[in-house]
Structure formats: C-alpha cells, structure tokens
Coordinates of C-alpha atoms and ligand atoms in Angstrom, one line a residue:
X1 CA 88.5 117.8 94.8
X2 CA 90.2 119.9 97.5
X3 CA 87.5 121.4 99.8
X4 CA 87.1 125.1 99.0
X5 CA 88.3 126.5 102.2
X6 CA 91.5 124.4 102.6
X7 CA 94.4 126.4 104.0
X8 CA 96.4 125.3 101.0
X9 CA 96.0 128.7 99.4
X10 CA 95.0 127.4 96.0
X11 CA 93.0 130.5 95.1
X12 CA 96.0 132.7 95.9
X13 CA 98.6 130.9 93.8
X14 CA 100.6 132.7 91.3
X15 CA 100.2 131.4 87.7
X16 CA 103.6 129.6 87.9
X17 CA 102.6 127.9 91.2
X18 CA 99.2 127.0 89.8
X19 CA 100.9 125.4 86.7
X20 CA 103.3 123.4 88.9
X21 CA 100.4 122.1 91.0
X22 CA 98.1 121.3 88.1
X23 CA 100.3 118.3 87.4
X24 CA 99.4 116.8 90.8
X25 CA 96.4 114.5 90.8
X26 CA 93.6 115.7 93.0
X27 CA 92.9 113.7 96.1
X28 CA 89.7 111.6 96.4
X29 CA 86.5 113.3 97.5
X30 CA 86.4 114.3 101.2
X31 CA 83.3 115.3 103.1
X32 CA 82.9 119.1 103.5
X33 CA 81.6 118.7 107.1
X34 CA 82.6 116.1 109.7
X35 CA 80.9 115.7 113.1
X36 CA 83.5 115.4 115.8
X37 CA 81.8 113.4 118.6
X38 CA 83.3 114.3 121.9
X39 CA 83.9 111.2 124.1
X40 CA 86.4 112.5 126.6
X41 CA 84.1 112.7 129.6
X42 CA 83.3 109.0 129.2
X43 CA 86.1 107.2 127.3
X44 CA 88.7 109.7 128.6
X45 CA 87.8 109.8 132.2
X46 CA 87.0 106.1 132.6
X47 CA 90.7 105.2 132.5
X48 CA 92.0 107.6 135.1
X49 CA 93.1 105.8 138.2
X50 CA 92.0 108.5 140.7
X51 CA 88.3 109.2 140.9
X52 CA 87.5 112.6 139.3
X53 CA 84.9 114.4 141.4
X54 CA 81.5 114.7 139.8
X55 CA 81.8 118.5 140.0
X56 CA 84.9 118.5 137.8
X57 CA 83.2 116.2 135.3
X58 CA 80.2 118.5 135.3
X59 CA 82.4 121.6 134.7
X60 CA 84.1 119.8 131.8
X61 CA 80.9 118.7 130.2
X62 CA 79.2 122.0 130.6
X63 CA 82.3 123.7 129.0
X64 CA 82.3 121.3 126.1
X65 CA 78.5 122.0 125.6
X66 CA 79.4 125.6 124.7
X67 CA 82.0 124.7 122.1
X68 CA 79.8 123.6 119.2
X69 CA 79.8 119.8 119.6
X70 CA 76.6 118.2 118.3
X71 CA 76.9 115.2 120.6
X72 CA 78.9 114.6 123.7
X73 CA 79.3 111.2 125.4
X74 CA 79.1 112.3 129.0
X75 CA 78.6 109.1 131.0
X76 CA 78.2 105.4 130.8
X77 CA 75.6 103.3 132.6
X78 CA 77.8 100.3 133.4
X79 CA 78.3 98.3 136.5
X80 CA 80.0 100.5 139.2
X81 CA 82.4 97.7 140.1
X82 CA 83.4 97.3 136.4
X83 CA 84.2 101.0 136.0
X84 CA 84.2 102.9 139.3
X85 CA 84.9 106.1 137.6
X86 CA 81.5 106.1 136.0
X87 CA 79.6 105.1 139.2
X88 CA 78.3 108.7 139.5
X89 CA 76.6 108.9 136.1
X90 CA 73.3 109.9 137.6
X91 CA 74.9 112.6 139.7
X92 CA 76.8 114.0 136.8
X93 CA 73.7 114.0 134.6
X94 CA 71.9 116.0 137.3
X95 CA 74.4 118.8 137.0
X96 CA 74.6 119.1 133.2
X97 CA 73.5 122.3 131.5
X98 CA 73.7 121.1 127.9
X99 CA 72.3 123.9 125.9
X100 CA 71.9 122.7 122.3
X101 CA 74.3 119.8 122.6
X102 CA 73.0 116.3 122.7
X103 CA 74.1 114.2 125.7
X104 CA 74.9 110.6 124.9
X105 CA 75.2 107.7 127.4
X106 CA 77.1 104.5 126.7
X107 CA 75.2 101.3 127.6
X108 CA 76.4 97.7 127.7
X109 CA 73.0 96.0 128.3
X110 CA 69.3 96.5 129.0
X111 CA 69.9 97.5 132.6
X112 CA 72.1 100.3 131.3
X113 CA 69.3 101.5 129.1
X114 CA 66.8 101.5 131.9
X115 CA 69.2 103.6 134.1
X116 CA 69.7 106.0 131.2
X117 CA 66.0 106.4 130.7
X118 CA 65.3 106.8 134.4
X119 CA 67.9 109.5 135.1
X120 CA 66.7 112.0 132.5
X121 CA 68.7 114.3 130.3
X122 CA 70.0 111.6 128.0
X123 CA 69.4 112.4 124.3
X124 CA 70.9 109.3 122.7
X125 CA 72.4 105.9 123.5
X126 CA 75.6 104.3 122.4
X127 CA 75.4 100.5 122.8
X128 CA 78.8 98.9 122.9
X129 CA 79.8 95.4 122.0
X130 CA 83.0 93.8 120.7
X131 CA 84.0 92.1 117.4
X132 CA 85.8 89.3 119.3
X133 CA 84.4 86.9 121.9
X134 CA 87.5 87.3 124.1
X135 CA 87.1 91.1 124.4
X136 CA 83.4 90.9 124.8
X137 CA 83.8 88.5 127.6
X138 CA 86.5 90.6 129.3
X139 CA 84.6 93.8 128.9
X140 CA 80.9 92.8 129.2
X141 CA 81.0 89.3 130.6
X142 CA 78.8 88.0 127.9
X143 CA 79.0 86.4 124.4
X144 CA 78.6 88.4 121.3
X145 CA 75.3 86.6 120.7
X146 CA 74.1 87.7 124.2
X147 CA 75.2 91.2 123.4
X148 CA 73.2 91.2 120.2
X149 CA 70.1 89.9 122.0
X150 CA 70.5 92.8 124.5
X151 CA 71.0 95.2 121.6
X152 CA 67.7 94.2 120.1
X153 CA 65.9 94.7 123.4
X154 CA 67.7 98.0 124.1
X155 CA 66.9 99.4 120.6
X156 CA 63.2 98.6 121.2
X157 CA 63.3 100.4 124.6
X158 CA 65.1 103.3 123.1
X159 CA 62.7 103.6 120.2
X160 CA 59.7 103.6 122.5
X161 CA 61.4 106.4 124.5
X162 CA 62.2 108.3 121.3
X163 CA 66.0 108.1 121.7
X164 CA 68.3 107.2 118.8
X165 CA 70.7 104.3 119.5
X166 CA 74.0 103.8 117.9
X167 CA 76.0 100.5 118.0
X168 CA 79.7 100.7 118.5
X169 CA 81.6 97.6 117.6
X170 CA 84.9 97.7 119.4
X171 CA 88.1 95.9 118.6
X172 CA 86.9 96.0 114.9
X173 CA 90.4 96.3 113.5
X174 CA 92.4 94.2 115.9
X175 CA 92.0 92.6 119.3
X176 CA 94.5 92.6 122.2
X177 CA 93.6 89.0 122.9
X178 CA 92.9 87.5 119.5
X179 CA 95.0 89.7 117.2
X180 CA 93.6 89.6 113.7
X181 CA 89.9 90.2 113.4
X182 CA 88.3 88.9 110.1
X183 CA 86.6 91.8 108.3
X184 CA 83.7 89.5 107.4
X185 CA 82.9 89.0 111.1
X186 CA 82.8 92.8 111.7
X187 CA 80.5 93.2 108.7
X188 CA 78.2 90.4 109.9
X189 CA 77.9 91.9 113.4
X190 CA 77.3 95.4 111.9
X191 CA 74.5 94.0 109.7
X192 CA 72.9 92.3 112.7
X193 CA 73.1 95.6 114.7
X194 CA 71.4 97.4 111.8
X195 CA 68.7 94.7 111.5
X196 CA 68.1 94.9 115.3
X197 CA 67.5 98.6 115.2
X198 CA 70.8 100.5 115.5
X199 CA 70.5 103.8 113.7
X200 CA 74.2 104.4 113.3
X201 CA 77.2 102.0 113.2
X202 CA 80.6 102.9 114.7
X203 CA 83.7 100.8 114.3
X204 CA 86.2 101.1 117.2
X205 CA 89.9 100.7 117.1
X206 CA 90.0 100.1 120.8
X207 CA 93.7 99.6 121.2
X208 CA 95.0 101.5 118.2
X209 CA 96.0 98.5 116.1
X210 CA 94.5 99.7 112.8
X211 CA 96.4 101.0 109.7
X212 CA 94.9 103.3 107.1
X213 CA 94.5 100.9 104.2
X214 CA 92.6 98.5 106.5
X215 CA 90.4 101.4 107.8
X216 CA 89.6 102.5 104.2
X217 CA 88.7 99.0 103.0
X218 CA 86.6 98.0 106.0
X219 CA 84.6 101.2 105.9
X220 CA 84.1 100.9 102.1
X221 CA 82.8 97.3 102.6
X222 CA 80.7 98.5 105.6
X223 CA 79.0 101.2 103.5
X224 CA 78.0 98.5 101.0
X225 CA 76.7 96.2 103.8
X226 CA 74.6 98.8 105.6
X227 CA 74.1 101.5 103.0
X228 CA 71.2 103.2 104.8
X229 CA 73.1 104.0 108.0
X230 CA 75.5 106.8 109.0
X231 CA 78.9 105.4 109.8
X232 CA 81.2 106.6 112.6
X233 CA 84.9 105.9 113.4
X234 CA 86.3 105.6 117.0
X235 CA 90.1 105.7 116.9
X236 CA 92.7 105.5 119.6
X237 CA 96.1 106.9 118.8
X238 CA 98.0 104.1 120.6
X239 CA 100.5 103.6 117.9
X240 CA 100.5 107.0 116.3
X241 CA 98.3 106.2 113.3
X242 CA 95.2 107.9 114.5
X243 CA 95.2 110.9 112.2
X244 CA 96.2 108.8 109.2
X245 CA 93.4 106.3 110.0
X246 CA 90.9 109.2 110.4
X247 CA 91.8 110.5 106.9
X248 CA 91.4 107.0 105.5
X249 CA 88.0 106.7 107.1
X250 CA 86.9 110.1 105.6
X251 CA 88.1 109.0 102.2
X252 CA 85.9 105.9 102.6
X253 CA 82.9 108.1 103.2
X254 CA 82.8 108.3 107.0
X255 CA 81.7 111.7 108.3
X256 CA 81.5 111.1 112.1
X257 CA 84.6 110.8 114.2
X258 CA 84.8 110.2 117.9
X259 CA 87.6 112.1 119.7
X260 CA 88.4 113.2 123.2
X261 CA 89.6 116.5 124.6
X262 CA 93.3 116.5 125.1
X263 CA 93.6 113.0 123.7
X264 CA 92.5 111.5 127.0
X265 CA 91.2 108.0 127.0
X266 CA 91.5 104.2 127.1
X267 CA 89.7 101.1 128.0
X268 CA 90.3 99.4 131.4
X269 CA 89.5 96.0 129.9
X270 CA 91.9 96.2 126.9
X271 CA 95.6 95.9 127.7
X272 CA 97.6 98.6 126.0
X273 CA 94.6 100.9 125.3
X274 CA 95.6 104.6 125.4
X275 CA 93.9 107.8 124.5
X276 CA 91.4 108.5 121.7
X277 CA 92.4 110.7 118.9
X278 CA 92.5 114.2 120.3
X279 CA 89.6 116.6 119.7
X280 CA 91.7 119.8 119.3
X281 CA 94.2 118.0 117.0
X282 CA 91.4 116.6 114.9
X283 CA 89.5 119.8 114.6
X284 CA 92.7 121.6 113.7
X285 CA 93.6 119.1 111.0
X286 CA 90.1 119.0 109.5
X287 CA 89.8 122.8 109.6
X288 CA 93.2 123.0 107.8
X289 CA 92.0 120.6 105.1
X290 CA 88.9 122.8 104.7
X291 CA 86.4 120.4 106.4
X292 CA 84.0 122.3 108.7
X293 CA 83.3 120.9 112.2
X294 CA 81.3 123.7 113.8
X295 CA 83.6 123.6 116.8
X296 CA 85.3 126.6 118.4
X297 CA 89.0 125.4 118.2
X298 CA 90.4 128.2 120.3
X299 CA 87.8 127.7 122.9
X300 CA 88.6 124.0 122.9
X301 CA 92.3 124.6 123.3
X302 CA 91.7 126.9 126.3
X303 CA 89.4 124.3 127.8
X304 CA 92.0 121.5 127.4
X305 CA 94.7 123.6 129.0
X306 CA 92.4 124.6 131.9
X307 CA 91.2 121.0 132.4
X308 CA 94.6 119.2 132.5
X309 CA 95.6 120.4 136.0
X310 CA 92.2 119.6 137.4
X311 CA 92.4 115.9 136.6
X312 CA 96.1 115.7 137.4
X313 CA 97.2 113.7 134.3
X314 CA 99.4 114.8 131.4
X315 CA 97.3 115.0 128.3
X316 CA 98.8 113.8 125.0
X317 CA 97.1 116.4 122.9
X318 CA 99.6 118.4 120.7
X319 CA 97.7 121.4 119.5
X320 CA 96.9 122.4 123.1
X321 CA 100.6 122.8 123.6
X322 CA 101.7 124.1 120.2
X323 CA 98.7 126.3 119.5
X324 CA 96.9 126.6 116.2
X325 CA 98.9 127.2 113.1
X326 CA 95.9 127.9 110.9
X327 CA 96.1 131.6 111.2
X328 CA 99.7 131.7 110.2
X329 CA 99.1 129.6 107.1
X330 CA 96.3 131.8 105.7
X331 CA 97.5 134.6 103.5
Ligands
LIG1 N1 74.5 99.2 135.6 C1 74.5 98.9 136.9 N2 74.3 97.7 137.3 C2 74.2 96.7 136.5 C3 74.2 96.9 135.1 C4 74.4 98.2 134.6 N3 74.4 98.5 133.3 N4 74.0 95.7 134.4 C5 73.8 94.8 135.4 N5 73.9 95.3 136.6 C6 73.8 94.7 137.9 C7 72.6 93.8 137.9 O1 71.4 94.5 138.3 C8 73.0 92.8 139.0 O2 72.8 93.3 140.2 P1 72.4 92.4 141.5 O3 73.5 91.5 141.7 O4 72.3 93.4 142.6 O5 71.1 91.8 141.1 C9 74.5 92.6 138.7 O6 74.9 93.8 138.1 C10 74.9 91.4 137.9 O7 74.2 91.5 136.7 P2 74.7 90.8 135.3 O8 73.7 91.0 134.3 O9 75.1 89.3 135.7 O10 76.0 91.6 135.0 P3 77.5 91.2 135.0 O11 78.0 91.1 136.4 O12 77.7 90.0 134.1 O13 78.2 92.5 134.3 C11 78.1 94.3 132.7 C12 77.8 92.8 132.9 C13 77.9 94.5 131.2 C14 77.1 95.1 133.5 C15 79.5 94.7 133.2 O14 80.4 93.8 132.7 C16 79.9 96.1 132.8 O15 79.4 97.0 133.3 N6 80.8 96.2 131.8 C17 81.1 97.5 131.2 C18 82.6 97.7 131.1 C19 82.9 99.0 130.5 O16 82.3 100.0 130.7 N7 83.9 99.0 129.7 C20 84.4 100.2 129.0 C21 83.5 100.8 128.0 S1 83.5 100.0 126.5
LIG2 ZN1 87.5 103.9 123.0

C-alpha cells in the first residue's frame, strides 16, 4: 500500500489516470513513520581534520534539538588519542540545551560508559562493535569476543543507571579489510548482543559497500533472529546506494535510520569511509513517499546551510542546495 500522504497525487487523479495506474502492482508495505536518528555531531564531525571548537558543536546540537529529532548522537566517549575530535565530549555535553530530544553517546567499552554516566545529560548509549575481527581490531583494539564481554558489562551498567543501550554492528555488509562478511556471522553477533542486554540492534554499512537486495535480505533475517527488538540501519553513501539501501531496509521492516546533517561523516579507522546518508535528503525523500518523520525539513535545510561555513568543509547534501521540491509536487 502507498502511504496515504504520498506526494504521488493518487487522490487527485482523473479517472483515466487512475485506470492507467490501477494496472501497476502496489509496492510492499512501508512504515508510516520512520525515526531519523541524527548522528552528524558524532559520526559527522569525528572525521573532520581540523578540530571543531566545542562552541560550534554545541550550537549545532542545540539547533538540531529544536528540529524534531527524537534522538541525536552528540558525542562519543572514546580514547582522545583515537579520535581527537571527540576529546571534548564532556565540555560539549555541559553546553547542551536539549529540550525534548534525547542525547545519545557512542561508547566502545566500559570506560566509555563510566564517562557517559559521570558527565550527566546522556539519555541513551550506543555501543559499537564490528562484524569483522580486522575492523574491530583497527577501530577498538580488541577482539569481537572482548567487545561482546564489554557489551554485557556496559548493558548491566546502563540498566542500573536507567539508560537504554543500543548495539551498532559496523561493517555488517562489507569490510574494507576482509571484504565479504558472511550474513550468519552478523546474525550471530546480533543475537549475542540481544542476549547480553542491548535493547535495539543497528547494522552499519560503515564504508558504503551494501547493495539494496543484500540490505533487504539481511534485515529480514535479522528480524527473524531478534524478533523482540527494534532494528535500525546506519548507512554511508560512499558509493551512491544510500537512499536505495534505505528503502530496502524500510521494506524489510526497519523504521529507524541514522543520518547526518549535510551528509557529513566517516570513520577514521575505515579506509574509504565517507559521509552518512544525509538527514535533509532522507527526510525529504521519506516525506515525499508519505512517511512521517516529525522533523522540520525547512529548518533542517536552513541549519545545514548555516553550519557548512562554520566547519569549513563542503557538505555533500543535495536538498540543502536544491531546496525542497515537495511543495511544487503537491497539487
Ligand atoms: N575513553 C577514554 N579513555 C579510555 C577509554 C575511553 N572510552 N577506554 C580506555 N581508555 C584509557 C584507559 O583508561 C587507559 O588509560 P591509562 O593508560 O591512563 O590507564 C588507556 O585508555 C588504555 O586502555 P585500554 O583499555 O588498553 O584501551 P586501548 O588503548 O586498547 O583503546 C579504545 C581501546 C576502545 C578505548 C580505543 O581504541 C578507542 O577509543 N576506539 C574508538 C575509535 C572510534 O571512536 N572509532 C569511531 C567510532 S565507531
Ligand atoms: Zn558511520
């Protein structure tokens, strides 16, 4: 079924247009609401060579907090030598005026959770590990088994502090070091994460290697493996398949999508990683399809345009340049 508020003006068709379209098979069910989870302040900024001042980060996060996002990944609690850009996580958190938005902190280990709990203002945790040993070693300097042990301890700590914890499995669709990632391995890791206390599972296409059929199949299989948990998708648009991969994930039942303002993003430990799928482009497309996001698209476009010169990088977002076409298509 086409969602009811799709910009395809089905309700306004003439009888002849309606007859012509009635021969077209309806697409599969899509969710009517998708949560766009903003990760720009963390995944986006972590890959910028020059250090962005805490005040600029705070301005960005505070602006994002007014635009309707339910969750914003604002910082990570990782080793400052590993990602110098995130070394000021505590200072950034001290300046945030979050309103009703939930602020999420990425954590790689128990020490990260302890820092997150100590600094205050964090509403949820995103524990990251990789689907491949090579990427886990490069990124986190530990084996997957060690990461899973840390996840168990982290989930227990989070639970006693009353914070939800999501597990993000990066390089789930392809690895810059190992190439092909067996789907069974991803499903096994996801099942372990669920058993260890993760309340949501996210699969990451860290270097944009996924294709839509693969995304669809892996999420369908994941929904069978961990049927009780919400599923999220974290896509990078490195090879231009981001929007198609997102639609494939939605067709598979996913209703949470990470995205970053302006399409900023990357991973310093994954060669070839580029930006996340872009928040404005994603909201624009979903809105056009008739899927609500609760996000103020025009406000987000204005924010992306205002933010670009302040960080001194060219953002790959497209709707921030072209503007929304949704108004023009409604009749
Ligand atoms: N934040 C700050 N410091 C940390 C830390 C954290 N989350 N985790 C460990 N440390 C400190 C320890 O306290 C210890 O300090 P000390 O030498 O003063 O005693 C030191 O780091 C070494 O601890 P160890 O557990 O051996 O960590 P490591 O050096 O093996 O590094 C990680 C492991 C996970 C902390 C590091 O690889 C990392 O931060 N990776 C994250 C990379 C990232 O953010 N990638 C992009 C997002 S996916
Ligand atoms: Zn990412």
